[in-house]
Amino acid sequence: MKSRVIFASLILGLGLATSQADAATTTNTDDSPAANKPASTMLVNGSQKNFASYVEQNIAKYSNTTTWQNFMSVVSLYNQNPAAVLNLSSDDRAKFNEAAAQLKNKLAKRNDAVASHWMNQAGYTARMINFLWDANQSLSQAADIQ
């Protein structure tokens, strides 16, 4: 009996030591799009309204399309409550990604620093929203597997 307790203690101790060694060599990295970016690189708070104003003034034809409305509705929803974008349908997500690609093309055609700035901010915001969708999908798939 005493030898079984010693043996079980030894196995438990080795198991804990191994898991501690594994934990010491594992590094968690935040690879989200916003990890190393200040909040000013995304369309949040007041910058969203300034961006909308810029597009309405400089890309007026595009600002009247439903594609633009799709993009801004998701960005507005994200700014009001980031978790709320997780409830969007896959159809709405596809429309948002299509709108983000079209917006990027429209801004890329303009050869000025302001358009480049807005293109970067819109791109970072779209990447962050897609990151949330991907992370949520991964979590839900992991929950389904268990």
CSV table of N, CA and C in Angstrom, one decimal:
chain,number,residue,atom,x,y,z
A,1,MET,N,0.8,-1.2,0.0
A,1,MET,CA,0.0,0.0,0.0
A,1,MET,C,0.9,1.3,0.0
A,2,LYS,N,1.9,1.2,0.8
A,2,LYS,CA,2.8,2.4,0.9
A,2,LYS,C,3.5,2.6,-0.4
A,3,SER,N,3.9,1.5,-1.0
A,3,SER,CA,4.6,1.7,-2.3
A,3,SER,C,3.7,2.2,-3.4
A,4,ARG,N,2.4,1.9,-3.3
A,4,ARG,CA,1.5,2.4,-4.3
A,4,ARG,C,1.3,3.9,-4.2
A,5,VAL,N,1.2,4.4,-2.9
A,5,VAL,CA,1.1,5.8,-2.7
A,5,VAL,C,2.3,6.6,-3.1
A,6,ILE,N,3.5,6.0,-2.9
A,6,ILE,CA,4.7,6.6,-3.3
A,6,ILE,C,4.8,6.6,-4.8
A,7,PHE,N,4.4,5.5,-5.5
A,7,PHE,CA,4.4,5.5,-6.9
A,7,PHE,C,3.4,6.5,-7.5
A,8,ALA,N,2.2,6.6,-7.0
A,8,ALA,CA,1.2,7.5,-7.5
A,8,ALA,C,1.7,8.9,-7.3
A,9,SER,N,2.4,9.2,-6.2
A,9,SER,CA,2.9,10.6,-5.9
A,9,SER,C,4.0,10.9,-6.9
A,10,LEU,N,4.8,9.9,-7.2
A,10,LEU,CA,5.9,10.1,-8.2
A,10,LEU,C,5.4,10.4,-9.5
A,11,ILE,N,4.4,9.7,-10.0
A,11,ILE,CA,3.8,9.9,-11.3
A,11,ILE,C,3.1,11.2,-11.3
A,12,LEU,N,2.4,11.6,-10.3
A,12,LEU,CA,1.7,12.9,-10.2
A,12,LEU,C,2.8,14.0,-10.3
A,13,GLY,N,3.8,13.9,-9.5
A,13,GLY,CA,4.9,14.9,-9.5
A,13,GLY,C,5.5,15.1,-10.9
A,14,LEU,N,5.8,13.9,-11.6
A,14,LEU,CA,6.4,14.0,-12.9
A,14,LEU,C,5.4,14.6,-13.9
A,15,GLY,N,4.2,14.3,-13.8
A,15,GLY,CA,3.2,14.9,-14.7
A,15,GLY,C,3.1,16.4,-14.5
A,16,LEU,N,3.1,16.9,-13.2
A,16,LEU,CA,3.0,18.3,-13.0
A,16,LEU,C,4.3,19.0,-13.5
A,17,ALA,N,5.5,18.4,-13.3
A,17,ALA,CA,6.7,19.0,-13.8
A,17,ALA,C,6.7,19.1,-15.3
A,18,THR,N,6.2,18.1,-15.9
A,18,THR,CA,6.2,18.1,-17.4
A,18,THR,C,5.2,19.2,-17.9
A,19,SER,N,4.0,19.3,-17.3
A,19,SER,CA,3.1,20.3,-17.7
A,19,SER,C,3.6,21.7,-17.4
A,20,GLN,N,4.4,21.9,-16.3
A,20,GLN,CA,5.0,23.2,-16.1
A,20,GLN,C,6.1,23.5,-17.1
A,21,ALA,N,6.8,22.5,-17.5
A,21,ALA,CA,7.8,22.8,-18.6
A,21,ALA,C,7.2,23.1,-19.9
A,22,ASP,N,6.1,22.4,-20.2
A,22,ASP,CA,5.4,22.8,-21.4
A,22,ASP,C,4.8,24.2,-21.4
A,23,ALA,N,4.3,24.6,-20.2
A,23,ALA,CA,3.7,25.9,-20.1
A,23,ALA,C,4.8,27.0,-20.2
A,24,ALA,N,6.0,26.7,-19.7
A,24,ALA,CA,7.1,27.6,-19.8
A,24,ALA,C,7.5,27.9,-21.2
A,25,THR,N,7.4,26.9,-22.1
A,25,THR,CA,7.9,27.0,-23.5
A,25,THR,C,6.8,27.5,-24.4
A,26,THR,N,5.5,27.5,-23.9
A,26,THR,CA,4.4,28.0,-24.7
A,26,THR,C,4.2,29.4,-24.5
A,27,THR,N,4.2,30.2,-25.6
A,27,THR,CA,3.9,31.6,-25.5
A,27,THR,C,2.6,31.9,-26.2
A,28,ASN,N,1.8,32.7,-25.5
A,28,ASN,CA,0.5,33.1,-26.1
A,28,ASN,C,0.7,34.4,-26.8
A,29,THR,N,0.4,34.5,-28.1
A,29,THR,CA,0.5,35.7,-28.8
A,29,THR,C,-0.8,36.2,-29.3
A,30,ASP,N,-1.0,37.4,-29.2
A,30,ASP,CA,-2.2,38.1,-29.7
A,30,ASP,C,-2.0,38.4,-31.1
A,31,ASP,N,-2.6,37.6,-32.0
A,31,ASP,CA,-2.4,37.9,-33.4
A,31,ASP,C,-3.6,38.6,-34.1
A,32,SER,N,-4.4,39.2,-33.2
A,32,SER,CA,-5.6,39.9,-33.7
A,32,SER,C,-5.1,41.1,-34.5
A,33,PRO,N,-5.9,41.6,-35.5
A,33,PRO,CA,-5.5,42.7,-36.3
A,33,PRO,C,-5.2,44.0,-35.5
A,34,ALA,N,-5.8,44.1,-34.3
A,34,ALA,CA,-5.7,45.3,-33.5
A,34,ALA,C,-4.6,45.2,-32.4
A,35,ALA,N,-3.9,44.1,-32.4
A,35,ALA,CA,-3.0,43.8,-31.3
A,35,ALA,C,-2.0,44.9,-31.1
A,36,ASN,N,-1.3,45.4,-32.2
A,36,ASN,CA,-0.3,46.4,-32.1
A,36,ASN,C,-0.7,47.7,-32.6
A,37,LYS,N,-2.0,47.9,-32.8
A,37,LYS,CA,-2.5,49.1,-33.4
A,37,LYS,C,-3.2,50.0,-32.3
A,38,PRO,N,-2.9,51.3,-32.3
A,38,PRO,CA,-3.7,52.1,-31.4
A,38,PRO,C,-5.2,52.2,-31.9
A,39,ALA,N,-6.1,52.6,-31.1
A,39,ALA,CA,-7.5,52.7,-31.4
A,39,ALA,C,-7.7,53.7,-32.6
A,40,SER,N,-6.8,54.6,-32.7
A,40,SER,CA,-7.0,55.6,-33.8
A,40,SER,C,-6.8,55.1,-35.2
A,41,THR,N,-6.3,53.8,-35.3
A,41,THR,CA,-6.1,53.2,-36.6
A,41,THR,C,-7.4,52.5,-37.1
A,42,MET,N,-8.4,52.6,-36.3
A,42,MET,CA,-9.7,51.9,-36.7
A,42,MET,C,-10.8,53.0,-36.7
A,43,LEU,N,-11.9,52.6,-37.4
A,43,LEU,CA,-13.0,53.5,-37.5
A,43,LEU,C,-13.9,53.4,-36.2
A,44,VAL,N,-13.5,54.1,-35.2
A,44,VAL,CA,-14.2,54.0,-33.9
A,44,VAL,C,-14.5,55.4,-33.5
A,45,ASN,N,-15.6,55.5,-32.6
A,45,ASN,CA,-16.0,56.8,-32.1
A,45,ASN,C,-16.2,57.8,-33.1
A,46,GLY,N,-15.6,59.0,-33.0
A,46,GLY,CA,-15.8,60.1,-33.9
A,46,GLY,C,-15.2,59.9,-35.3
A,47,SER,N,-14.2,59.0,-35.5
A,47,SER,CA,-13.6,58.8,-36.8
A,47,SER,C,-14.6,58.2,-37.8
A,48,GLN,N,-15.5,57.4,-37.3
A,48,GLN,CA,-16.5,56.8,-38.2
A,48,GLN,C,-17.3,57.9,-38.9
A,49,LYS,N,-17.7,58.9,-38.1
A,49,LYS,CA,-18.5,60.0,-38.7
A,49,LYS,C,-17.7,60.8,-39.6
A,50,ASN,N,-16.4,61.1,-39.3
A,50,ASN,CA,-15.5,61.8,-40.2
A,50,ASN,C,-15.3,61.0,-41.5
A,51,PHE,N,-15.2,59.7,-41.4
A,51,PHE,CA,-15.0,58.9,-42.5
A,51,PHE,C,-16.2,59.0,-43.5
A,52,ALA,N,-17.4,58.8,-42.9
A,52,ALA,CA,-18.6,58.9,-43.6
A,52,ALA,C,-18.7,60.2,-44.4
A,53,SER,N,-18.3,61.3,-43.7
A,53,SER,CA,-18.4,62.6,-44.3
A,53,SER,C,-17.4,62.7,-45.4
A,54,TYR,N,-16.2,62.2,-45.3
A,54,TYR,CA,-15.2,62.2,-46.3
A,54,TYR,C,-15.7,61.4,-47.6
A,55,VAL,N,-16.3,60.3,-47.4
A,55,VAL,CA,-16.8,59.5,-48.5
A,55,VAL,C,-17.9,60.2,-49.2
A,56,GLU,N,-18.9,60.8,-48.4
A,56,GLU,CA,-20.0,61.5,-49.0
A,56,GLU,C,-19.5,62.7,-49.8
A,57,GLN,N,-18.4,63.3,-49.4
A,57,GLN,CA,-17.9,64.5,-50.2
A,57,GLN,C,-17.0,64.1,-51.4
A,58,ASN,N,-16.3,63.1,-51.2
A,58,ASN,CA,-15.3,62.7,-52.2
A,58,ASN,C,-15.6,61.6,-53.1
A,59,ILE,N,-16.5,60.7,-52.7
A,59,ILE,CA,-16.9,59.5,-53.5
A,59,ILE,C,-18.4,59.5,-53.4
A,60,ALA,N,-19.1,60.6,-53.9
A,60,ALA,CA,-20.5,60.8,-53.7
A,60,ALA,C,-21.3,59.7,-54.3
A,61,LYS,N,-20.9,59.2,-55.5
A,61,LYS,CA,-21.7,58.2,-56.2
A,61,LYS,C,-21.7,56.9,-55.3
A,62,TYR,N,-20.6,56.6,-54.8
A,62,TYR,CA,-20.5,55.3,-54.0
A,62,TYR,C,-21.3,55.5,-52.7
A,63,SER,N,-21.3,56.7,-52.1
A,63,SER,CA,-22.0,56.8,-50.8
A,63,SER,C,-23.5,56.7,-50.9
A,64,ASN,N,-24.0,56.7,-52.1
A,64,ASN,CA,-25.5,56.5,-52.3
A,64,ASN,C,-25.9,55.0,-52.6
A,65,THR,N,-24.9,54.1,-52.5
A,65,THR,CA,-25.2,52.7,-52.9
A,65,THR,C,-25.6,51.9,-51.6
A,66,THR,N,-26.2,50.8,-51.9
A,66,THR,CA,-26.5,49.9,-50.8
A,66,THR,C,-25.3,49.2,-50.2
A,67,THR,N,-24.3,49.1,-51.1
A,67,THR,CA,-23.0,48.5,-50.6
A,67,THR,C,-22.4,49.4,-49.5
A,68,TRP,N,-22.4,50.7,-49.7
A,68,TRP,CA,-21.9,51.6,-48.7
A,68,TRP,C,-22.7,51.5,-47.4
A,69,GLN,N,-24.0,51.4,-47.6
A,69,GLN,CA,-24.9,51.3,-46.4
A,69,GLN,C,-24.6,50.0,-45.6
A,70,ASN,N,-24.4,48.9,-46.4
A,70,ASN,CA,-24.1,47.7,-45.7
A,70,ASN,C,-22.8,47.8,-44.9
A,71,PHE,N,-21.8,48.4,-45.4
A,71,PHE,CA,-20.5,48.6,-44.7
A,71,PHE,C,-20.7,49.5,-43.5
A,72,MET,N,-21.3,50.6,-43.6
A,72,MET,CA,-21.5,51.5,-42.5
A,72,MET,C,-22.4,51.0,-41.4
A,73,SER,N,-23.4,50.2,-41.8
A,73,SER,CA,-24.3,49.6,-40.8
A,73,SER,C,-23.6,48.6,-39.9
A,74,VAL,N,-22.7,47.8,-40.5
A,74,VAL,CA,-21.9,46.9,-39.7
A,74,VAL,C,-20.9,47.6,-38.8
A,75,VAL,N,-20.2,48.6,-39.4
A,75,VAL,CA,-19.3,49.4,-38.6
A,75,VAL,C,-20.0,50.1,-37.4
A,76,SER,N,-21.1,50.7,-37.7
A,76,SER,CA,-21.9,51.4,-36.7
A,76,SER,C,-22.3,50.4,-35.6
A,77,LEU,N,-22.7,49.2,-36.0
A,77,LEU,CA,-23.1,48.2,-35.0
A,77,LEU,C,-21.9,47.8,-34.2
A,78,TYR,N,-20.8,47.6,-34.8
A,78,TYR,CA,-19.5,47.3,-34.1
A,78,TYR,C,-19.2,48.4,-33.1
A,79,ASN,N,-19.3,49.6,-33.5
A,79,ASN,CA,-19.0,50.7,-32.5
A,79,ASN,C,-20.0,50.8,-31.4
A,80,GLN,N,-21.2,50.5,-31.6
A,80,GLN,CA,-22.2,50.5,-30.5
A,80,GLN,C,-22.0,49.4,-29.6
A,81,ASN,N,-21.8,48.2,-30.1
A,81,ASN,CA,-21.6,47.0,-29.3
A,81,ASN,C,-20.9,45.9,-30.1
A,82,PRO,N,-19.6,45.8,-29.9
A,82,PRO,CA,-18.8,44.9,-30.7
A,82,PRO,C,-19.3,43.4,-30.7
A,83,ALA,N,-19.9,43.0,-29.6
A,83,ALA,CA,-20.4,41.6,-29.6
A,83,ALA,C,-21.7,41.5,-30.4
A,84,ALA,N,-22.3,42.5,-30.8
A,84,ALA,CA,-23.6,42.5,-31.6
A,84,ALA,C,-23.3,42.0,-33.0
A,85,VAL,N,-22.1,42.3,-33.5
A,85,VAL,CA,-21.7,41.8,-34.9
A,85,VAL,C,-21.7,40.3,-35.0
A,86,LEU,N,-21.5,39.6,-33.8
A,86,LEU,CA,-21.5,38.2,-33.9
A,86,LEU,C,-22.8,37.6,-34.3
A,87,ASN,N,-23.9,38.3,-34.1
A,87,ASN,CA,-25.2,37.8,-34.4
A,87,ASN,C,-25.6,38.0,-35.9
A,88,LEU,N,-24.8,38.6,-36.7
A,88,LEU,CA,-25.1,38.9,-38.1
A,88,LEU,C,-25.1,37.5,-38.8
A,89,SER,N,-26.0,37.5,-39.8
A,89,SER,CA,-26.1,36.3,-40.6
A,89,SER,C,-24.9,36.2,-41.6
A,90,SER,N,-24.7,35.0,-42.1
A,90,SER,CA,-23.6,34.8,-43.0
A,90,SER,C,-23.8,35.6,-44.3
A,91,ASP,N,-25.0,35.8,-44.7
A,91,ASP,CA,-25.3,36.7,-45.8
A,91,ASP,C,-24.9,38.1,-45.5
A,92,ASP,N,-25.2,38.7,-44.4
A,92,ASP,CA,-24.8,40.0,-44.0
A,92,ASP,C,-23.3,40.1,-43.9
A,93,ARG,N,-22.6,39.1,-43.4
A,93,ARG,CA,-21.2,39.1,-43.4
A,93,ARG,C,-20.5,39.1,-44.7
A,94,ALA,N,-21.1,38.4,-45.7
A,94,ALA,CA,-20.6,38.4,-47.1
A,94,ALA,C,-20.8,39.7,-47.7
A,95,LYS,N,-22.0,40.3,-47.5
A,95,LYS,CA,-22.2,41.7,-48.0
A,95,LYS,C,-21.2,42.7,-47.4
A,96,PHE,N,-20.9,42.6,-46.1
A,96,PHE,CA,-20.0,43.5,-45.5
A,96,PHE,C,-18.6,43.3,-46.1
A,97,ASN,N,-18.2,42.1,-46.3
A,97,ASN,CA,-16.8,41.9,-46.9
A,97,ASN,C,-16.8,42.3,-48.3
A,98,GLU,N,-17.8,42.2,-49.1
A,98,GLU,CA,-17.9,42.7,-50.5
A,98,GLU,C,-17.8,44.2,-50.4
A,99,ALA,N,-18.5,44.8,-49.5
A,99,ALA,CA,-18.5,46.3,-49.4
A,99,ALA,C,-17.2,46.8,-49.0
A,100,ALA,N,-16.5,46.1,-48.1
A,100,ALA,CA,-15.2,46.5,-47.7
A,100,ALA,C,-14.2,46.4,-48.8
A,101,ALA,N,-14.3,45.4,-49.7
A,101,ALA,CA,-13.4,45.3,-50.8
A,101,ALA,C,-13.7,46.4,-51.8
A,102,GLN,N,-14.9,46.7,-52.1
A,102,GLN,CA,-15.3,47.7,-53.0
A,102,GLN,C,-14.8,49.1,-52.5
A,103,LEU,N,-15.0,49.3,-51.2
A,103,LEU,CA,-14.6,50.6,-50.6
A,103,LEU,C,-13.0,50.7,-50.7
A,104,LYS,N,-12.3,49.7,-50.5
A,104,LYS,CA,-10.9,49.7,-50.6
A,104,LYS,C,-10.5,50.1,-52.0
A,105,ASN,N,-11.1,49.5,-53.0
A,105,ASN,CA,-10.8,49.8,-54.4
A,105,ASN,C,-11.1,51.3,-54.7
A,106,LYS,N,-12.2,51.8,-54.2
A,106,LYS,CA,-12.6,53.2,-54.5
A,106,LYS,C,-11.6,54.1,-53.9
A,107,LEU,N,-11.2,53.8,-52.6
A,107,LEU,CA,-10.2,54.7,-52.0
A,107,LEU,C,-8.8,54.6,-52.6
A,108,ALA,N,-8.5,53.4,-53.1
A,108,ALA,CA,-7.2,53.2,-53.7
A,108,ALA,C,-7.0,54.0,-55.0
A,109,LYS,N,-8.1,54.2,-55.7
A,109,LYS,CA,-8.1,55.0,-56.9
A,109,LYS,C,-7.8,56.5,-56.7
A,110,ARG,N,-8.1,56.9,-55.5
A,110,ARG,CA,-7.8,58.3,-55.2
A,110,ARG,C,-6.3,58.4,-54.7
A,111,ASN,N,-5.6,59.3,-55.3
A,111,ASN,CA,-4.2,59.4,-55.0
A,111,ASN,C,-3.9,60.5,-54.1
A,112,ASP,N,-4.4,60.5,-52.9
A,112,ASP,CA,-4.0,61.5,-51.8
A,112,ASP,C,-3.8,60.8,-50.5
A,113,ALA,N,-3.1,61.5,-49.6
A,113,ALA,CA,-2.8,60.9,-48.3
A,113,ALA,C,-4.0,60.6,-47.5
A,114,VAL,N,-5.0,61.5,-47.6
A,114,VAL,CA,-6.2,61.4,-46.8
A,114,VAL,C,-7.0,60.1,-47.1
A,115,ALA,N,-7.1,59.8,-48.4
A,115,ALA,CA,-7.7,58.6,-48.9
A,115,ALA,C,-7.0,57.4,-48.4
A,116,SER,N,-5.7,57.4,-48.4
A,116,SER,CA,-4.8,56.3,-48.0
A,116,SER,C,-5.0,56.1,-46.5
A,117,HIS,N,-5.1,57.2,-45.7
A,117,HIS,CA,-5.4,57.1,-44.3
A,117,HIS,C,-6.7,56.4,-44.0
A,118,TRP,N,-7.8,56.8,-44.7
A,118,TRP,CA,-9.1,56.3,-44.5
A,118,TRP,C,-9.1,54.8,-45.0
A,119,MET,N,-8.4,54.5,-46.1
A,119,MET,CA,-8.4,53.1,-46.6
A,119,MET,C,-7.8,52.2,-45.5
A,120,ASN,N,-6.7,52.7,-44.8
A,120,ASN,CA,-6.1,51.9,-43.8
A,120,ASN,C,-7.0,51.7,-42.6
A,121,GLN,N,-7.7,52.8,-42.2
A,121,GLN,CA,-8.6,52.6,-41.1
A,121,GLN,C,-9.7,51.7,-41.4
A,122,ALA,N,-10.3,51.8,-42.5
A,122,ALA,CA,-11.4,50.9,-42.9
A,122,ALA,C,-10.9,49.5,-43.0
A,123,GLY,N,-9.7,49.3,-43.5
A,123,GLY,CA,-9.2,48.0,-43.6
A,123,GLY,C,-8.9,47.3,-42.3
A,124,TYR,N,-8.4,48.1,-41.3
A,124,TYR,CA,-8.1,47.6,-40.0
A,124,TYR,C,-9.5,47.2,-39.3
A,125,THR,N,-10.4,48.1,-39.5
A,125,THR,CA,-11.8,47.8,-38.9
A,125,THR,C,-12.4,46.6,-39.5
A,126,ALA,N,-12.3,46.4,-40.8
A,126,ALA,CA,-12.9,45.2,-41.4
A,126,ALA,C,-12.2,44.0,-41.0
A,127,ARG,N,-10.8,44.1,-40.8
A,127,ARG,CA,-10.1,42.9,-40.4
A,127,ARG,C,-10.4,42.5,-38.9
A,128,MET,N,-10.7,43.5,-38.1
A,128,MET,CA,-11.0,43.3,-36.7
A,128,MET,C,-12.4,42.6,-36.6
A,129,ILE,N,-13.3,43.1,-37.4
A,129,ILE,CA,-14.7,42.5,-37.4
A,129,ILE,C,-14.6,41.1,-37.9
A,130,ASN,N,-13.8,40.8,-38.9
A,130,ASN,CA,-13.7,39.5,-39.5
A,130,ASN,C,-12.9,38.6,-38.4
A,131,PHE,N,-12.0,39.1,-37.7
A,131,PHE,CA,-11.3,38.4,-36.7
A,131,PHE,C,-12.3,37.9,-35.6
A,132,LEU,N,-13.2,38.8,-35.2
A,132,LEU,CA,-14.2,38.4,-34.2
A,132,LEU,C,-15.1,37.3,-34.8
A,133,TRP,N,-15.5,37.4,-36.0
A,133,TRP,CA,-16.3,36.4,-36.6
A,133,TRP,C,-15.6,35.1,-36.6
A,134,ASP,N,-14.3,35.1,-37.0
A,134,ASP,CA,-13.5,33.8,-37.1
A,134,ASP,C,-13.3,33.2,-35.7
A,135,ALA,N,-13.0,34.1,-34.8
A,135,ALA,CA,-12.8,33.6,-33.4
A,135,ALA,C,-14.1,33.0,-32.8
A,136,ASN,N,-15.2,33.6,-33.1
A,136,ASN,CA,-16.5,33.1,-32.6
A,136,ASN,C,-16.8,31.8,-33.3
A,137,GLN,N,-16.6,31.7,-34.6
A,137,GLN,CA,-16.8,30.5,-35.3
A,137,GLN,C,-16.0,29.3,-34.7
A,138,SER,N,-14.7,29.6,-34.5
A,138,SER,CA,-13.8,28.6,-33.9
A,138,SER,C,-14.3,28.1,-32.5
A,139,LEU,N,-14.7,29.1,-31.7
A,139,LEU,CA,-15.2,28.7,-30.4
A,139,LEU,C,-16.5,27.9,-30.5
A,140,SER,N,-17.4,28.2,-31.4
A,140,SER,CA,-18.6,27.5,-31.5
A,140,SER,C,-18.4,26.1,-32.1
A,141,GLN,N,-17.4,26.0,-33.0
A,141,GLN,CA,-17.0,24.6,-33.5
A,141,GLN,C,-16.4,23.8,-32.4
A,142,ALA,N,-15.5,24.4,-31.6
A,142,ALA,CA,-14.9,23.7,-30.5
A,142,ALA,C,-16.0,23.2,-29.5
A,143,ALA,N,-17.0,24.0,-29.2
A,143,ALA,CA,-18.0,23.6,-28.3
A,143,ALA,C,-18.9,22.5,-28.9
A,144,ASP,N,-19.1,22.5,-30.2
A,144,ASP,CA,-19.8,21.4,-30.9
A,144,ASP,C,-19.1,20.1,-30.8
A,145,ILE,N,-17.8,20.2,-30.9
A,145,ILE,CA,-17.0,18.9,-30.9
A,145,ILE,C,-17.0,18.3,-29.5
A,146,GLN,N,-17.0,19.1,-28.5
A,146,GLN,CA,-17.0,18.6,-27.1
A,146,GLN,C,-18.4,18.1,-26.8
